[in-house]
Amino acid sequence: MEKTLKQDNVNIIKVVLFGPESTGKTTLSIHLARHYNTVWAPEYAREYLQNKWNNERKTCENSDLVPIAYGQMKLENELAKKADKVLICDTDLLETKVYSEEYYGGLVNEDLAKAAKENNYDLYLLTYIDTPWEADDLRDRPEQRLEMFKAFENALIKYNRPYILLKGDKKTRFKTAVSKIDKILKSKENLQRFSDNLSDLDLHFLHQQNNDNPNQYL
């Protein structure tokens, strides 16, 4: 695995879905990427921790966060090279930093904390907790959703990150996000183009195996 927590320099717009568990980040990531004919960087922690649970029946530990961070940046850097003007990121290292602080008594790996502060994104989409809680093998703390939401929003404010709050149903969130991303696109020039067709992108979306109906966002 490529051992870096730094972003590669690629001339694209990077948008991060940011917020507590079970607030619709992955679903929206997929549909935004499809809307912009581009790719999205999934949350590496999901695969990593699901494998740990399946093989060891163990949940996330503090020692898992650095390898998760390396895996996340490897995904982001690889997919940034395949993005068409916009890369949609299902998470970033700042989110990992927030989880580390909230779950492990404020303890954060020094390299992770440094990279979380230095990596740059054009827009954060902060997802509110007005969505039903959907339990799985990895999610916990359903009773602390508001506390976690405040921790995520406070991090964005603390580090002066550009963000908008997404609330409401899926269609409302999608339209709000697209409106803001379109404004950013109009302000940027000479962004990287990857492909004028979806043949390469479809392989990525097929691999993610999302079953949501894209028409619900139209």
Coordinates of C-alpha atoms in Angstrom, one line a residue:
M1 CA 0.0 0.0 0.0
E2 CA 1.2 3.5 -0.9
K3 CA 2.3 5.0 2.4
T4 CA 1.2 8.6 2.2
L5 CA -1.5 10.7 3.8
K6 CA -1.0 13.6 1.4
Q7 CA -3.1 14.4 -1.6
D8 CA -1.8 14.2 -5.1
N9 CA -1.9 17.5 -7.0
V10 CA -4.7 17.1 -9.5
N11 CA -6.6 20.0 -11.0
I12 CA -10.2 19.0 -10.1
I13 CA -12.9 20.0 -7.6
K14 CA -13.0 17.8 -4.6
V15 CA -16.3 17.5 -2.7
V16 CA -16.5 15.6 0.7
L17 CA -19.6 14.0 2.2
F18 CA -19.1 14.7 5.9
G19 CA -21.2 13.7 9.0
P20 CA -22.3 11.0 11.4
E21 CA -23.1 7.4 10.5
S22 CA -26.4 6.6 8.7
T23 CA -27.0 10.1 7.3
G24 CA -27.1 9.2 3.6
K25 CA -23.5 10.0 2.7
T26 CA -22.8 7.0 0.5
T27 CA -26.1 7.1 -1.4
L28 CA -25.6 10.8 -2.2
S29 CA -22.0 10.3 -3.1
I30 CA -23.0 7.7 -5.8
H31 CA -25.7 9.8 -7.3
L32 CA -23.7 13.0 -7.4
A33 CA -20.9 11.1 -9.1
R34 CA -23.4 9.8 -11.7
H35 CA -24.8 13.2 -12.2
Y36 CA -21.4 14.7 -13.0
N37 CA -20.3 11.7 -15.0
T38 CA -17.3 11.1 -12.7
V39 CA -16.1 8.8 -10.1
W40 CA -16.5 8.7 -6.3
A41 CA -14.0 7.6 -3.6
P42 CA -15.8 5.2 -1.2
E43 CA -15.2 5.0 2.5
Y44 CA -12.2 2.6 2.9
A45 CA -13.1 2.1 6.6
R46 CA -16.3 0.2 5.7
E47 CA -14.5 -2.6 3.8
Y48 CA -11.6 -2.7 6.3
L49 CA -13.7 -2.9 9.4
Q50 CA -16.3 -5.2 7.8
N51 CA -13.5 -7.7 7.0
K52 CA -12.2 -7.3 10.6
W53 CA -15.6 -8.1 12.0
N54 CA -16.2 -11.0 9.6
N55 CA -12.8 -12.6 10.4
E56 CA -12.2 -11.7 14.0
R57 CA -15.6 -10.5 15.4
K58 CA -13.8 -7.4 16.5
T59 CA -14.9 -3.7 16.0
C60 CA -12.7 -0.7 15.4
E61 CA -9.8 0.0 17.6
N62 CA -7.5 3.0 17.8
S63 CA -4.7 1.1 16.1
D64 CA -6.9 0.6 13.1
L65 CA -7.2 4.3 12.3
V66 CA -3.8 4.9 10.7
P67 CA -4.1 2.0 8.3
I68 CA -7.6 3.2 7.5
A69 CA -6.3 6.6 6.8
Y70 CA -3.6 5.3 4.5
G71 CA -6.1 3.2 2.6
Q72 CA -8.5 6.2 2.2
M73 CA -5.8 8.4 0.7
K74 CA -4.7 5.7 -1.6
L75 CA -8.2 5.4 -2.9
E76 CA -8.6 9.1 -3.2
N77 CA -5.4 9.7 -5.0
E78 CA -6.0 6.8 -7.5
L79 CA -9.5 8.0 -8.3
A80 CA -8.6 11.6 -8.5
K81 CA -6.6 10.7 -11.7
K82 CA -9.8 9.2 -13.2
A83 CA -12.1 12.0 -12.2
D84 CA -13.9 14.2 -14.7
K85 CA -13.7 17.7 -13.3
V86 CA -15.1 16.6 -9.9
L87 CA -14.2 13.9 -7.4
I88 CA -16.9 13.0 -4.9
C89 CA -15.3 11.7 -1.6
D90 CA -17.5 9.7 0.8
T91 CA -15.2 10.8 3.6
D92 CA -11.8 12.4 4.3
L93 CA -9.1 12.3 7.0
L94 CA -10.7 15.1 9.0
E95 CA -13.7 12.7 9.5
T96 CA -11.3 10.0 10.7
K97 CA -9.7 12.6 13.1
V98 CA -13.1 13.5 14.5
Y99 CA -13.9 9.8 15.1
S100 CA -10.5 9.3 16.8
E101 CA -11.2 12.3 19.1
E102 CA -14.7 11.2 20.0
Y103 CA -14.1 7.5 20.4
Y104 CA -10.6 7.4 22.0
G105 CA -10.6 10.2 24.5
G106 CA -9.2 12.9 22.2
L107 CA -6.2 10.7 21.1
V108 CA -5.2 11.3 17.5
N109 CA -2.1 10.0 15.7
E110 CA 0.2 12.9 15.0
D111 CA 0.6 12.2 11.2
L112 CA -3.1 11.7 10.8
A113 CA -3.9 15.0 12.6
K114 CA -1.3 16.8 10.4
A115 CA -2.6 15.5 7.2
A116 CA -6.3 16.1 8.2
K117 CA -5.5 19.8 8.6
E118 CA -3.3 20.2 5.5
N119 CA -5.4 18.3 2.9
N120 CA -7.7 20.6 0.9
Y121 CA -11.2 20.2 -0.4
D122 CA -13.4 22.7 -2.3
L123 CA -16.6 21.8 -0.5
Y124 CA -17.9 19.8 2.4
L125 CA -21.5 18.5 2.4
L126 CA -22.5 18.2 6.1
T127 CA -25.3 15.7 6.4
Y128 CA -27.8 16.2 9.1
I129 CA -29.3 13.5 11.3
D130 CA -32.9 13.8 10.0
T131 CA -32.6 10.4 8.3
P132 CA -33.7 7.0 9.8
W133 CA -31.0 5.1 11.7
E134 CA -30.1 1.9 9.9
A135 CA -28.2 -0.5 12.0
D136 CA -25.5 -2.9 10.7
D137 CA -22.4 -4.7 12.0
L138 CA -20.3 -1.6 12.3
R139 CA -22.6 1.3 13.3
D140 CA -23.1 2.2 16.9
R141 CA -24.2 5.0 19.2
P142 CA -27.6 5.7 17.7
E143 CA -28.5 7.5 20.9
Q144 CA -25.6 10.0 20.4
R145 CA -26.3 11.1 16.8
L146 CA -26.8 14.8 17.7
E147 CA -23.6 14.8 19.8
M148 CA -21.6 13.3 16.9
F149 CA -23.2 15.8 14.4
K150 CA -22.1 18.7 16.6
A151 CA -18.5 17.2 16.7
F152 CA -18.4 17.1 12.9
E153 CA -19.8 20.6 12.5
N154 CA -17.4 22.0 15.1
A155 CA -14.4 20.5 13.2
L156 CA -15.5 22.2 10.0
I157 CA -15.8 25.5 11.8
K158 CA -12.6 25.1 13.7
Y159 CA -10.5 24.5 10.6
N160 CA -12.4 27.0 8.5
R161 CA -13.6 24.5 5.9
P162 CA -16.1 25.5 3.2
Y163 CA -19.3 23.7 3.9
I164 CA -23.1 23.6 3.5
L165 CA -25.6 21.8 5.6
L166 CA -27.8 19.2 3.9
K167 CA -31.2 18.5 5.5
G168 CA -34.5 17.1 4.2
D169 CA -35.3 14.2 1.9
K170 CA -32.9 12.7 -0.7
K171 CA -34.2 14.9 -3.6
T172 CA -33.8 18.1 -1.6
R173 CA -30.3 17.2 -0.5
F174 CA -29.3 16.3 -4.0
K175 CA -30.6 19.6 -5.5
T176 CA -28.9 21.7 -2.8
A177 CA -25.6 19.9 -3.4
V178 CA -25.8 20.2 -7.1
S179 CA -26.6 23.9 -7.0
K180 CA -23.5 24.6 -4.9
I181 CA -21.2 22.4 -6.9
D182 CA -22.3 24.0 -10.1
K183 CA -21.4 27.4 -8.8
I184 CA -17.9 26.1 -7.9
L185 CA -17.5 24.6 -11.4
K186 CA -18.3 27.9 -13.1
S187 CA -15.6 29.6 -11.0
K188 CA -12.8 27.1 -12.0
E189 CA -10.9 26.9 -15.3
N190 CA -8.9 24.1 -17.1
L191 CA -10.2 21.3 -14.9
Q192 CA -9.0 17.8 -15.7
R193 CA -11.2 15.9 -18.1
F194 CA -11.1 12.1 -18.0
S195 CA -13.6 10.8 -20.5
D196 CA -16.5 12.0 -22.7
N197 CA -18.3 8.7 -22.2
L198 CA -19.4 6.5 -19.3
S199 CA -17.7 3.2 -20.4
D200 CA -14.9 3.4 -17.8
L201 CA -17.1 4.9 -15.1
D202 CA -19.7 2.2 -15.3
L203 CA -17.2 -0.4 -14.2
H204 CA -16.6 1.6 -11.1
F205 CA -20.2 2.1 -10.3
L206 CA -20.9 -1.6 -11.0
H207 CA -18.2 -2.6 -8.6
Q208 CA -19.9 -0.5 -5.9
Q209 CA -23.2 -2.4 -6.5
N210 CA -25.5 0.3 -5.4
N211 CA -29.2 -0.6 -5.7
D212 CA -30.8 2.8 -5.2
N213 CA -33.0 4.1 -8.0
P214 CA -31.3 7.1 -9.6
N215 CA -34.7 8.5 -10.9
Q216 CA -35.6 9.4 -7.3
Y217 CA -33.2 12.3 -7.6
L218 CA -34.6 13.8 -10.8

